[in-house]
Short mmCIF file of C-alpha atoms and ligand atoms in Angstrom, two decimals:
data_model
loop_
_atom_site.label_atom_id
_atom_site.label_comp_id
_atom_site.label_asym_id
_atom_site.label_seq_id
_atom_site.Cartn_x
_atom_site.Cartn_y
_atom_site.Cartn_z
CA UNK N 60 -32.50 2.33 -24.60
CA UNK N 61 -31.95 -0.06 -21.57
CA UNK N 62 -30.51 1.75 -18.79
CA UNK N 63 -28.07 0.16 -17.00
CA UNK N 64 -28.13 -0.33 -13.07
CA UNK N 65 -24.79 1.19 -11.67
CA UNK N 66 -23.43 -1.28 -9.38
CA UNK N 67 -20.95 0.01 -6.60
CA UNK N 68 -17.82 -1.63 -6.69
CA UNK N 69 -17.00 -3.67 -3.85
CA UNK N 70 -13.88 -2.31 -2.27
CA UNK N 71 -11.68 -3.78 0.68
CA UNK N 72 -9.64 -1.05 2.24
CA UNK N 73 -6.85 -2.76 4.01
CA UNK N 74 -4.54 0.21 6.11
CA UNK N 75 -2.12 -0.49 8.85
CA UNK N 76 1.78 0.81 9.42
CA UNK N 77 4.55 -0.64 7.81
CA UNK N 78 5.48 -4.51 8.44
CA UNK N 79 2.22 -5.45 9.31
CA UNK N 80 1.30 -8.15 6.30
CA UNK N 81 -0.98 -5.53 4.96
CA UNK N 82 1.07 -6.58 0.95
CA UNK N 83 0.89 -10.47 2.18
CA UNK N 84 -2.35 -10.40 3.41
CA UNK N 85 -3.84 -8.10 0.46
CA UNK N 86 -2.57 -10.72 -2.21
CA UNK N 87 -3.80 -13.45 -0.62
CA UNK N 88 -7.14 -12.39 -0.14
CA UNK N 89 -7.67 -10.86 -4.02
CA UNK N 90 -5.95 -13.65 -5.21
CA UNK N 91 -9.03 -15.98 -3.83
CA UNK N 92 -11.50 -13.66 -4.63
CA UNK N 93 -10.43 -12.90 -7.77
CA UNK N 94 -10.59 -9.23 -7.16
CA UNK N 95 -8.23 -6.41 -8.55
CA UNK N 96 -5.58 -5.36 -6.47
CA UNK N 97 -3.90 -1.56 -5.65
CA UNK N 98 -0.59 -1.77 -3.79
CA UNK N 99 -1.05 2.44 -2.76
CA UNK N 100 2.48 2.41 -1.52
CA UNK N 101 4.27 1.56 -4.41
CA UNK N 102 2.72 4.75 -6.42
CA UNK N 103 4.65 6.59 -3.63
CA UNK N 104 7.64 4.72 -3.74
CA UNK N 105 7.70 4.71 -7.75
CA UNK N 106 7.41 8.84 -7.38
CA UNK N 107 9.94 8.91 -5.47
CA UNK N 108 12.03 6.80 -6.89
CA UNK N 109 11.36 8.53 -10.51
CA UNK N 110 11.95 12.03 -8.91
CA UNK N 111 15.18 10.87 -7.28
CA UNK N 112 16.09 9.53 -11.34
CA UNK N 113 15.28 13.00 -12.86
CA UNK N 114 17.31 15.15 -10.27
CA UNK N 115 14.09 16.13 -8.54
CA UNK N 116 14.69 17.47 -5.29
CA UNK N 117 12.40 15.22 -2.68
CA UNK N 118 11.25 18.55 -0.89
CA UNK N 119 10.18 20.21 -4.01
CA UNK N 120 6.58 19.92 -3.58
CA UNK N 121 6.13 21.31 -7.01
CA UNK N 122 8.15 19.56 -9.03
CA UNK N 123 7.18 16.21 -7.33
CA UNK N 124 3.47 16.34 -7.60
CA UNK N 125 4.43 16.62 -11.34
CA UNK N 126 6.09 13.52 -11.90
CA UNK N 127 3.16 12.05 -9.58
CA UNK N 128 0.72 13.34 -12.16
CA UNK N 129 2.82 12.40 -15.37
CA UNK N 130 3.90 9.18 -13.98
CA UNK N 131 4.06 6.18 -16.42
CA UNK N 132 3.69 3.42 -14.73
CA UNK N 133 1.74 0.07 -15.38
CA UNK N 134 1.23 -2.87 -13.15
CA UNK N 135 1.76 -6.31 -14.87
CA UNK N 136 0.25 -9.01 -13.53
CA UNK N 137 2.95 -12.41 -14.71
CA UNK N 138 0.60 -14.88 -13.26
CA UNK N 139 2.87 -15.80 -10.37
CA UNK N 140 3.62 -11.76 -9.72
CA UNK N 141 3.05 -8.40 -10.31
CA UNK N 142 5.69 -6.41 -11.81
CA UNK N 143 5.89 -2.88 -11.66
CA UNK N 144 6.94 -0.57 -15.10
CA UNK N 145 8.33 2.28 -14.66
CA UNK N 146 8.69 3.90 -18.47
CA UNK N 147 8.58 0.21 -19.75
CA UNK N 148 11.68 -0.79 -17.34
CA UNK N 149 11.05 -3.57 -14.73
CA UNK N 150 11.71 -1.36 -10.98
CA UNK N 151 9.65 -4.06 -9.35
CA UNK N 152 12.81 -4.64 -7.00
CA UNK N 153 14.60 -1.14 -7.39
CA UNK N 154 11.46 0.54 -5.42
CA UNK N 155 11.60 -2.13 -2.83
CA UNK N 156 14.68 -0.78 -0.94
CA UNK N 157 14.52 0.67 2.32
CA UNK N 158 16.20 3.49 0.90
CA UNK N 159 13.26 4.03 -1.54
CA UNK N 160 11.12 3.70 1.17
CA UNK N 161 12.53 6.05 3.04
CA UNK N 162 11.78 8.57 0.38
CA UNK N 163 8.36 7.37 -0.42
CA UNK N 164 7.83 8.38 3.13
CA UNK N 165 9.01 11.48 2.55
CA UNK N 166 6.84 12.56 -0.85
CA UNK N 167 3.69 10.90 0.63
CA UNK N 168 3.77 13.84 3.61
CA UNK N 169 3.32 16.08 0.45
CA UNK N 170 -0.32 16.72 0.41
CA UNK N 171 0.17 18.17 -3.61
CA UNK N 172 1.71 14.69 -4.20
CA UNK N 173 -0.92 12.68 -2.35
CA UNK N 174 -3.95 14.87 -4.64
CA UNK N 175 -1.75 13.92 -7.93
CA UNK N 176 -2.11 10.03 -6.84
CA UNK N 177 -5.65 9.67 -6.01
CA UNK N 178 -7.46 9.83 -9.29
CA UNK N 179 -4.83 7.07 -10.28
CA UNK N 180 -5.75 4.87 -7.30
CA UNK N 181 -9.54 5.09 -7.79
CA UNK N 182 -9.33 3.78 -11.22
CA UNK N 183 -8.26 0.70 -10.10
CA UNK N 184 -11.77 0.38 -8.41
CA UNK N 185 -13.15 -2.16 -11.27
CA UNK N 186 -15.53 -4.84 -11.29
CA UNK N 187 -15.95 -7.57 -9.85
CA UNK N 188 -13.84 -6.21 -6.88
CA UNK N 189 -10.83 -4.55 -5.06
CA UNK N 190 -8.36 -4.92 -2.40
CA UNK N 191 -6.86 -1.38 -1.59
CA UNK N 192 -4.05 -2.12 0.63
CA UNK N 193 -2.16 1.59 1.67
CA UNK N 194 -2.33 3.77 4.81
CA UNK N 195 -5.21 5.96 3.93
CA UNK N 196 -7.66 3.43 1.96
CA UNK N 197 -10.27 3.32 4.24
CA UNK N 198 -9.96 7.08 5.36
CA UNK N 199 -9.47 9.21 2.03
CA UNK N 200 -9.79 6.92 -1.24
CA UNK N 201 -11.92 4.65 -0.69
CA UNK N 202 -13.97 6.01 2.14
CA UNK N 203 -16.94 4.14 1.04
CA UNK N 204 -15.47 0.76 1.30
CA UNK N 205 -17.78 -1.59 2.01
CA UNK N 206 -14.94 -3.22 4.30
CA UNK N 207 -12.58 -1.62 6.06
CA UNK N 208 -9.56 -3.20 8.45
CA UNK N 209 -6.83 -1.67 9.82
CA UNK N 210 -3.68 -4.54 10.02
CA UNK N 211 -1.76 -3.77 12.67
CA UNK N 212 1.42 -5.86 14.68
CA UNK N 213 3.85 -5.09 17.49
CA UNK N 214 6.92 -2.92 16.35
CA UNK N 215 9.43 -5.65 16.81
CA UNK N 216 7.52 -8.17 15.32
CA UNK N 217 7.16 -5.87 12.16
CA UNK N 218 10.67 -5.25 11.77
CA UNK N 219 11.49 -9.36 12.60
CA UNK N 220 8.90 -10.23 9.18
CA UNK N 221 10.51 -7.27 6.98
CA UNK N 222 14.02 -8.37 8.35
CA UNK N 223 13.37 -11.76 7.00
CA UNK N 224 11.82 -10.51 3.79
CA UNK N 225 14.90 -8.67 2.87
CA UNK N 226 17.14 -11.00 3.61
CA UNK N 227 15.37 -13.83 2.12
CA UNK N 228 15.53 -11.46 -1.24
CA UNK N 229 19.07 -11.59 -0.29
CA UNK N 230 19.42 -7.82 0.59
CA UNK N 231 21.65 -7.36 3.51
CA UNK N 232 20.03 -5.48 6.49
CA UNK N 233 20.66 -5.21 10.26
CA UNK N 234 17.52 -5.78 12.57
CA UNK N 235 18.32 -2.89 15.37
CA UNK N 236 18.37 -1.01 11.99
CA UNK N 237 15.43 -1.63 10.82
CA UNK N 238 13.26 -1.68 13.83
CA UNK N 239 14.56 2.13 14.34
CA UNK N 240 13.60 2.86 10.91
CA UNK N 241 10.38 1.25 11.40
CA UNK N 242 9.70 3.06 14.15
CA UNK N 243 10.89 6.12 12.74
CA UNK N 244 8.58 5.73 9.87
CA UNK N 245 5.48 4.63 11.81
CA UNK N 246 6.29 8.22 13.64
CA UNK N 247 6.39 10.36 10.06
CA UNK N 248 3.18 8.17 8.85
CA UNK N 249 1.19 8.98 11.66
CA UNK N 250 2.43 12.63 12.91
CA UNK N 251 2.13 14.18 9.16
CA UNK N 252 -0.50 16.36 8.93
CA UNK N 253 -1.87 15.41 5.37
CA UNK N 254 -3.99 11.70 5.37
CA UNK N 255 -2.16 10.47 8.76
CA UNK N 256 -2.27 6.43 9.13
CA UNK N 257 -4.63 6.23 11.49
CA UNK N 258 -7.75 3.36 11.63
CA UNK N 259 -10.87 4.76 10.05
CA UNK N 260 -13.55 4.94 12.46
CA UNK N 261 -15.54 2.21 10.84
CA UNK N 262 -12.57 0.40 10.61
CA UNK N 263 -12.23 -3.34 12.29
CA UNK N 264 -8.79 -3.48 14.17
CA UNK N 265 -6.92 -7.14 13.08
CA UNK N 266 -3.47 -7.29 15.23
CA UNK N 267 -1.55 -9.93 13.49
CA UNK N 268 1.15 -10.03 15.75
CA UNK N 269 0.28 -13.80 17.13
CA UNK N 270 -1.29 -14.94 14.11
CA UNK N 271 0.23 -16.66 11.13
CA UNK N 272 -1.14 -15.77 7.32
CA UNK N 273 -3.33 -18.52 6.84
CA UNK N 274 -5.50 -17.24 10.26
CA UNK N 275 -5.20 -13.47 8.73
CA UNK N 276 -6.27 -14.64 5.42
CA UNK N 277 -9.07 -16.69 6.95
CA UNK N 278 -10.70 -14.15 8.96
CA UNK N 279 -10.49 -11.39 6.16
CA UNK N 280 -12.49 -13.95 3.90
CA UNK N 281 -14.84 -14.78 6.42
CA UNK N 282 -15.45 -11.03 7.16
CA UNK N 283 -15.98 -10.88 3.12
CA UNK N 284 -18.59 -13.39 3.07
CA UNK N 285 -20.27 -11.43 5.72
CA UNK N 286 -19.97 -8.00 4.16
CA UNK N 287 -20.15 -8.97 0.49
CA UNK N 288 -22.83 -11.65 0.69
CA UNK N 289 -22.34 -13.83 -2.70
O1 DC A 364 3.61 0.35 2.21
P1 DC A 364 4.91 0.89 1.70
O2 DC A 364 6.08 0.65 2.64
O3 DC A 364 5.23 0.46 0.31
O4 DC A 364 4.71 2.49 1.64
C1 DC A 364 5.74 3.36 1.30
C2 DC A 364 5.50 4.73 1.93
O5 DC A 364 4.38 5.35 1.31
C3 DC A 364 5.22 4.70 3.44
O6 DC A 364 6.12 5.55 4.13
C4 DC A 364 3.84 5.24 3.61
C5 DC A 364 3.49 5.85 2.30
N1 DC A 364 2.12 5.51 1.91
C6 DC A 364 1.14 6.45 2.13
O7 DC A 364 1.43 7.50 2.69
N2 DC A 364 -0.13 6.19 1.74
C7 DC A 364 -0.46 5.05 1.16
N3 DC A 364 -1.71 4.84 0.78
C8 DC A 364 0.53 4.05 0.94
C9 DC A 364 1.81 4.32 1.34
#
């Protein structure tokens, strides 16, 4: 019987706080590779968001890690977009809230919730690639990504692009707002002790705060062609 040679899956771990293009930047760059793509966060907005639904107490580390576990949800790829089903109902736009993000924040502190997710996000690791884009990619789940980059941007420019991301979905949101919450985010992200967003060490730093997508796009692929020689 012909044994076959077990090829590694090339993986792009993409980390970085909230704001920072990391969802922008991820889609772009699987989009021209062709590669699979794992959006980590919205697992932890779709738990909480489906705990909140059941009457599930957000601090109720039990009860939480349990939906994580028994959580039926598929990505659907459209063509144009990916759509997120939760139980067969579209909550692409339901989990995109700040409010929901507020709570994903909260369940993804939960170390019991974060162990429920990570089988899940490993599975998307399929051939012939995969951009991971998340907070802990490159430190936890895919630790032996062959590239690693932490996508970062100033505070205020963060909360001007997710300002204008809202609003262009036509959500109505208050910058001072948001640039509190982002910064009160950033603070839970990176303080908690369980998987804190932090750049792996063999991570390479991209601040995006002066560059426009196209230039972030271009220097991922280039680092790509270098890493993941064709
Ligand atoms: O990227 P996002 O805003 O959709 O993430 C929602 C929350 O989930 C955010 O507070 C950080 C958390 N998160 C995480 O802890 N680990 C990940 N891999 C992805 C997101």
């Amino acid at each position: 019987m012909a044994q076959s040679m077990h090829q590694p899956v090339p993986v792009i771990a993409i980390d970085g706080p909230g704001g920072a293009g990391k969802g922008t930047i991820s889609q772009a760059v699987a989009g021209q590779l062709g590669w699979h793509l794992l959006d980590s966060g919205s697992l932890y907005r779709v738990t909480a968001f489906a705990a909140d639904r059941k009457g599930v107490a957000l601090e109720d580390s039990e009860a939480v890690s349990e939906v994580a576990r028994t959580l039926d949800v598929r990505f659907e790829y459209t063509g144009t977009d990916t759509r997120i089903m939760l139980e067969e109902n579209d909550v692409t736009n339901s989990i995109r809230t700040e409010e929901v993000g507020k709570m994903a924040s909260v369940v993804a502190a939960d170390s019991a919730v974060r162990q429920a997710l990570i089988e899940r996000q490993r599975a998307f690791a399929r051939p012939p690639g995969l951009v991971a884009d998340g907070r802990d990619m490159g430190t936890i789940v895919f630790r032996d990504a062959g590239l690693k980059i932490f996508l970062t941007a100033s505070v205020e420019e963060r909360a001007r692009r997710r300002y204008k991301q809202l609003k262009d979905k036509g959500m109505d949101v208050s910058l001072p707002a948001l640039s509190r919450d982002m910064k009160e985010r950033d603070r839970r992200d990176s303080e908690r002790s369980v998987a804190p967003l932090r750049a792996a060490d063999d991570a390479r730093v991209l601040d995006s705060t002066e560059l426009a997508i196209p230039e972030v796009v271009a220097l991922v692929i280039s680092w790509v062609n270098e890493v993941f020689p064709p």
